[in-house]
Tab-separated table of C-alpha atoms and ligand atoms in Angstrom:
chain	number	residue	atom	x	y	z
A	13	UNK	CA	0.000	0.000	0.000
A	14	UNK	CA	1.027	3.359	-0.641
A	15	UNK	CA	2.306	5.461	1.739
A	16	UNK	CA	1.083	9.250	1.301
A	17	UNK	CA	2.386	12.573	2.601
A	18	UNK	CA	-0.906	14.008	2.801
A	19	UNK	CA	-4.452	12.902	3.465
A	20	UNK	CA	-5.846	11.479	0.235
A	21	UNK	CA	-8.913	13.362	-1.322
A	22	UNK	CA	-12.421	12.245	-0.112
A	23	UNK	CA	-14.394	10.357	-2.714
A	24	UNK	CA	-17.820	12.032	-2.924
A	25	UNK	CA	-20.795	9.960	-3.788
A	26	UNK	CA	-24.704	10.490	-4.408
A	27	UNK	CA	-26.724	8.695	-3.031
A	28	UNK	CA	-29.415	6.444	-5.187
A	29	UNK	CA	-33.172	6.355	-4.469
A	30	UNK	CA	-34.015	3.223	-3.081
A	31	UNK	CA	-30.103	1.111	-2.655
A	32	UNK	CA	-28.155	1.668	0.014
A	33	UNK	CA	-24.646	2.050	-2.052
A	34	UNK	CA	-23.692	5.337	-3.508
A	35	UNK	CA	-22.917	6.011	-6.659
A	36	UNK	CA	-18.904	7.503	-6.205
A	37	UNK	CA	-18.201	10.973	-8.193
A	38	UNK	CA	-15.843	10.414	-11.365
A	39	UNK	CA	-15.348	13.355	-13.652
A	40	UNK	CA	-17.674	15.934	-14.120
A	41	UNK	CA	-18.951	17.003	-17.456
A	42	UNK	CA	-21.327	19.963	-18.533
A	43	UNK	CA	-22.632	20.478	-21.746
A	44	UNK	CA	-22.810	24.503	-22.758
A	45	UNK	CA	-26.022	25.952	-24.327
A	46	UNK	CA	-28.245	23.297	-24.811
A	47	UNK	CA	-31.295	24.611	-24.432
A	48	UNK	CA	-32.664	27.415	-27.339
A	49	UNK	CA	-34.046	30.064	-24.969
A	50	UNK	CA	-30.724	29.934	-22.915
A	51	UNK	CA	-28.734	30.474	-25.433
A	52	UNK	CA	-30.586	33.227	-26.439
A	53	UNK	CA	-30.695	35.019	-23.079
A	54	UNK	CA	-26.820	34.685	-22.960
A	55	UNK	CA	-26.604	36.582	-26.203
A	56	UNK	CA	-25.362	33.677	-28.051
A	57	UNK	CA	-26.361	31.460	-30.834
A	58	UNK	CA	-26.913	27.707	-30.365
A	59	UNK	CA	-24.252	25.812	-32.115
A	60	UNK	CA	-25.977	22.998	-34.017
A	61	UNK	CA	-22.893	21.166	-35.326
A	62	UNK	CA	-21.789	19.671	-31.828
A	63	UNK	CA	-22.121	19.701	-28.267
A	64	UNK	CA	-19.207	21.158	-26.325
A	65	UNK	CA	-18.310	21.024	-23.028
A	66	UNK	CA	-16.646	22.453	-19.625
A	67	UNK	CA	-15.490	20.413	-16.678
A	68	UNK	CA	-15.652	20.846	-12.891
A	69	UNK	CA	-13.174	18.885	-10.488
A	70	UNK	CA	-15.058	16.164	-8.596
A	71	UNK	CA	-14.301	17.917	-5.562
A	72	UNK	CA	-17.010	20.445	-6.080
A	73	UNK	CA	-19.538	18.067	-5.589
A	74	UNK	CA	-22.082	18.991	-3.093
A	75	UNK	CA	-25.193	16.913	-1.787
A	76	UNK	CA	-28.589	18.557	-2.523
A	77	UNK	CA	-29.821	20.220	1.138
A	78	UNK	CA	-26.429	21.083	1.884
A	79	UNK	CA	-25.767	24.820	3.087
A	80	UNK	CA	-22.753	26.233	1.208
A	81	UNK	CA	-20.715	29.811	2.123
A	82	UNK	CA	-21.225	32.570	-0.435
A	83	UNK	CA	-18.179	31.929	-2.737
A	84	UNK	CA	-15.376	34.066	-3.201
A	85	UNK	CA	-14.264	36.233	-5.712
A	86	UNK	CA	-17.577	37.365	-7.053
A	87	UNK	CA	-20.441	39.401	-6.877
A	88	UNK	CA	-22.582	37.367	-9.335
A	89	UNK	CA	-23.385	34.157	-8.392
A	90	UNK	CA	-25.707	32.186	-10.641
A	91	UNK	CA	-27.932	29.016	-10.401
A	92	UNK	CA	-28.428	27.067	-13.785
A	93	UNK	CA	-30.821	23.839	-13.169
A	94	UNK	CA	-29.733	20.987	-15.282
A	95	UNK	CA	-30.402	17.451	-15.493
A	96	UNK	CA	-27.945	14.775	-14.353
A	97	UNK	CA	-26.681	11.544	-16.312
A	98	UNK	CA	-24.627	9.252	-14.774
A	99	UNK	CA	-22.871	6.299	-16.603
A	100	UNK	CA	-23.104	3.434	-15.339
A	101	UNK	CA	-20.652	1.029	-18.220
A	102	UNK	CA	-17.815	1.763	-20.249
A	103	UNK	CA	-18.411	3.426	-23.357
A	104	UNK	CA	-16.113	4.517	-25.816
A	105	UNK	CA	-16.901	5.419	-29.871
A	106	UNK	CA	-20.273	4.766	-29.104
A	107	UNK	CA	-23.296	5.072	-30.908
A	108	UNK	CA	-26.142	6.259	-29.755
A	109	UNK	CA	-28.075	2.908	-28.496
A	110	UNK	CA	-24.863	1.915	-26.836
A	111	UNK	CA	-24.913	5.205	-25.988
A	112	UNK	CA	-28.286	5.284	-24.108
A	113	UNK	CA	-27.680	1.551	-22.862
A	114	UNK	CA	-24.745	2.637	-20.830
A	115	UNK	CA	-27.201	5.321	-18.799
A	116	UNK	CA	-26.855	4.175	-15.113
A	117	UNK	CA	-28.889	7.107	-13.801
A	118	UNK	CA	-30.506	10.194	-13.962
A	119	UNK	CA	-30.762	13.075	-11.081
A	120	UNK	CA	-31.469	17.081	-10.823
A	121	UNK	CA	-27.898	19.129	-10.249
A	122	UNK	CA	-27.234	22.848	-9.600
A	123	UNK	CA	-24.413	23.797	-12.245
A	124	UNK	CA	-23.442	26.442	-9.813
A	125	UNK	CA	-21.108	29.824	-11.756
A	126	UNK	CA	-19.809	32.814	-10.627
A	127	UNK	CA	-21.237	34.437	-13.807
A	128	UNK	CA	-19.010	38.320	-13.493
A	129	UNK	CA	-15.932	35.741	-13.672
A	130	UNK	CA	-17.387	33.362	-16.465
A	131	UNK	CA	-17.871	36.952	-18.402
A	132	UNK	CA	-14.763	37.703	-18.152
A	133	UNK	CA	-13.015	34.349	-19.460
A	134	UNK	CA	-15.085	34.879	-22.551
A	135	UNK	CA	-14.184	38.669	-22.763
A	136	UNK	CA	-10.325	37.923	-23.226
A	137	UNK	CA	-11.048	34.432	-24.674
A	138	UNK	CA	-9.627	32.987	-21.788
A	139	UNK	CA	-11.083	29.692	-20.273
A	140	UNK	CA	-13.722	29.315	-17.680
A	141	UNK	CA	-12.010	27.384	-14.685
A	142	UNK	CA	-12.912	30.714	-12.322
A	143	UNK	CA	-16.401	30.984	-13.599
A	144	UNK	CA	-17.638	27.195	-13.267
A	145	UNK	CA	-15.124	25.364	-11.378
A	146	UNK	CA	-16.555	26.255	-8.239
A	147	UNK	CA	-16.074	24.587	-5.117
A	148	UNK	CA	-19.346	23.370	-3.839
A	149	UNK	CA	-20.577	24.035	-7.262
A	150	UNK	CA	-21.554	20.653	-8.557
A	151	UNK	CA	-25.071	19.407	-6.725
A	152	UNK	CA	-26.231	16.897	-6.936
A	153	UNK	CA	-29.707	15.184	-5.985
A	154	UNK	CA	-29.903	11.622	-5.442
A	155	UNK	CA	-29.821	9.915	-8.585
A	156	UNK	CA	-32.822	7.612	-9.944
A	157	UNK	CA	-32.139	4.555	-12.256
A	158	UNK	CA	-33.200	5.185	-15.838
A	159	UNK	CA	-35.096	2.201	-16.110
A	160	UNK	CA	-37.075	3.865	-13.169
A	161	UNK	CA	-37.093	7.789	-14.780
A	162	UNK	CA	-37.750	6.086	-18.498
A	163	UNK	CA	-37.129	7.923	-20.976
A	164	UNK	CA	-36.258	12.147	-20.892
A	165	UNK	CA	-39.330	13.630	-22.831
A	166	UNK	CA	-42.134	15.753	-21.348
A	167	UNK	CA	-41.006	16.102	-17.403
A	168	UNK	CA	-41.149	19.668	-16.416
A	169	UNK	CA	-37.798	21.128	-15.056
A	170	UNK	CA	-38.265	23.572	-13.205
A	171	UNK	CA	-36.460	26.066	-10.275
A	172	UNK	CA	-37.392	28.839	-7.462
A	173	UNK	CA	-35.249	31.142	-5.353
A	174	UNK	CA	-37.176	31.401	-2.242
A	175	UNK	CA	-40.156	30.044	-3.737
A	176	UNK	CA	-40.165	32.555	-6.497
A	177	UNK	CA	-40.326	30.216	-10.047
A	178	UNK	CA	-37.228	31.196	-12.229
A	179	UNK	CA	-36.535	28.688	-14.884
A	180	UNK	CA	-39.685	26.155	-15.935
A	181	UNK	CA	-38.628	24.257	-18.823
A	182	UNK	CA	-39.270	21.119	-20.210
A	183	UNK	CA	-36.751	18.162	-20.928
A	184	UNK	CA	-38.222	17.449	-24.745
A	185	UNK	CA	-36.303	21.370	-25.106
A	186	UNK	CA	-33.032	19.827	-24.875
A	187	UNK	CA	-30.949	20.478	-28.441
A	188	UNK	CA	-28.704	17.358	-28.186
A	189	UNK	CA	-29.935	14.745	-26.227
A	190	UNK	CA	-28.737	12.289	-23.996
A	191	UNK	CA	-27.701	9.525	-26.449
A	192	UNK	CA	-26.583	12.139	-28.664
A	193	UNK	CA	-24.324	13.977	-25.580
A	194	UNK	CA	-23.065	10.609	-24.226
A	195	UNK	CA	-22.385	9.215	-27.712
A	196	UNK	CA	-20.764	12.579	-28.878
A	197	UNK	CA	-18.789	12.903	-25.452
A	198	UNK	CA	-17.422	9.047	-25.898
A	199	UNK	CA	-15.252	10.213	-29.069
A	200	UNK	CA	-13.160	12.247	-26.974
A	201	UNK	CA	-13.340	9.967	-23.466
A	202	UNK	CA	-13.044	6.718	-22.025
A	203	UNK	CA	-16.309	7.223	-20.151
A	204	UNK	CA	-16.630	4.874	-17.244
A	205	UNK	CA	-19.063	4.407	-14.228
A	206	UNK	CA	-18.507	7.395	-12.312
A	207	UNK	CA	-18.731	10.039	-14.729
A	208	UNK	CA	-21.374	12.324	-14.599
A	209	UNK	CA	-22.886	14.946	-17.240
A	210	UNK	CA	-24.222	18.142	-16.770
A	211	UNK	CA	-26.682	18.603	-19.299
A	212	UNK	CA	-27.407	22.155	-20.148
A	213	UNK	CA	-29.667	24.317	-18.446
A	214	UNK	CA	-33.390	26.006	-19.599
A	215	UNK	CA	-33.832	29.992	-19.679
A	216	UNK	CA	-34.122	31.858	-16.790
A	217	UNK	CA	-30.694	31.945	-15.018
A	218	UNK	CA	-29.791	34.309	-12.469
A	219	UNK	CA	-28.161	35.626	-8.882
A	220	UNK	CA	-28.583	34.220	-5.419
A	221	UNK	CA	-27.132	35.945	-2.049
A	222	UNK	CA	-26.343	35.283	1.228
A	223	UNK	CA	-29.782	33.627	2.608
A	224	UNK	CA	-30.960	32.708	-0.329
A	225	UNK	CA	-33.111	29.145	-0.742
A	226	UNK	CA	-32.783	27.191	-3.729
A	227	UNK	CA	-35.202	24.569	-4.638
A	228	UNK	CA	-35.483	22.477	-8.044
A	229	UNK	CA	-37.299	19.212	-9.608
A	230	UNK	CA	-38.073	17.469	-12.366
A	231	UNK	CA	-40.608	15.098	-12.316
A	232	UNK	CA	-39.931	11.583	-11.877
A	233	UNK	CA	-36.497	12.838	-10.156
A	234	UNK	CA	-35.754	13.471	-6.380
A	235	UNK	CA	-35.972	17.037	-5.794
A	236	UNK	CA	-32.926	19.505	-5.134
A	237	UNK	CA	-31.879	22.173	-2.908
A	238	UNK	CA	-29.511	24.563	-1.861
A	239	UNK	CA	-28.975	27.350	0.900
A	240	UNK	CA	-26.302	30.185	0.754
A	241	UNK	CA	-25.262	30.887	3.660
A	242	UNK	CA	-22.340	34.545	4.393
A	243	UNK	CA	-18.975	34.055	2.841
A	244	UNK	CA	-16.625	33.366	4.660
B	325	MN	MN1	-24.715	24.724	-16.944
């Protein structure tokens, strides 16, 4: 065995409705602008010839319910409301029914951004590690097998800040979907059980402060939430 200097990272995990095992964090992927009105509110045009992607470390995963400091470094911190797949099987050059078969899960997750920061990475063309890699950034419901959800169609997604509805959606608005993102994102990765995708969020993004409540669903899906409490 290994002897280490320093404490070894914790593995996160989600947990999964119904089992007692969780399902341990991998890598995170998020797709960007995948849903029409989004794109549109961001001032930017929907790319139709591929999906493309950002990453967060695993590290930023959070559980839904959890209260999580203000971060730093901003004055602009945004919720985005996505839906959640989670492989469950290797996949690699995949088409899309191998694509789809290799769906462990689904789940609701926050795709938490410090949006000022995000700005400026696209301002001076510069990446968007400060803008999405957020610690606590990455939450994550518990996760629901897709043989339980079925298939990603008509379910509402939806979102409120203190009650207040801000993004109401519904899945069937997704631009690539989840074959098509899984099957896309397996030419570039050895995707293994673990990883987890992001999928895009719906119109209607926007701040949070200190105090805030965050609550989210989509039906068939355990619901999410999320409390900001003062920086630190
Ligand atoms: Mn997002």
């Amino acid at each position: 065995m290994t002897d280490y200097l320093f404490d070894t990272p914790e593995v996160k995990s989600i947990p999964v409705s119904g089992e007692t095992a969780e399902y341990p964090v991998g890598r995170i992927f998020c797709v960007g602008r995948n849903y029409a009105a989004h794109a549109a509110e961001m001032g930017a045009e929907v790319d139709r010839d591929a999906p493309w992607y950002f990453t967060k470390s695993p590290s930023a995963a959070t559980p839904s319910g959890a209260t999580v400091p203000y971060p730093p470094g901003t004055a602009n911190f945004h919720y985005e409301m996505e839906l959640v797949i989670a492989i469950g099987a290797p996949v690699f050059r995949a088409d899309r029914a191998a694509a789809k078969a290799a769906i462990f899960a689904y789940g609701c997750g926050l795709d938490m951004t410090r949006r000022d920061l995000q700005q400026v990475g696209k301002d001076n063309r510069r990446p968007w590690d400060l803008g999405k890699d957020v610690e606590n950034s990455a939450v994550f419901a518990p996760l629901s097998r897709a043989a339980d959800f079925g298939e990603p169609g008509p379910q509402r997604i939806h979102l409120e800040v203190n009650g207040d509805l801000r993004q109401d959606a519904i899945l069937d608005d997704l631009i690539w979907k989840v074959d098509e993102v899984v099957s896309h994102l397996s030419r570039y990765y050895h995707l293994r059980p673990g990883d987890l995708i992001m999928t895009g969020t719906p119109a209607g993004v926007g701040p949070v402060v200190a105090g805030d409540r965050i609550t989210g669903g989509i039906d068939g899906l355990s619901p999410i939430s999320l409390t900001l409490a003062d920086p630190e």
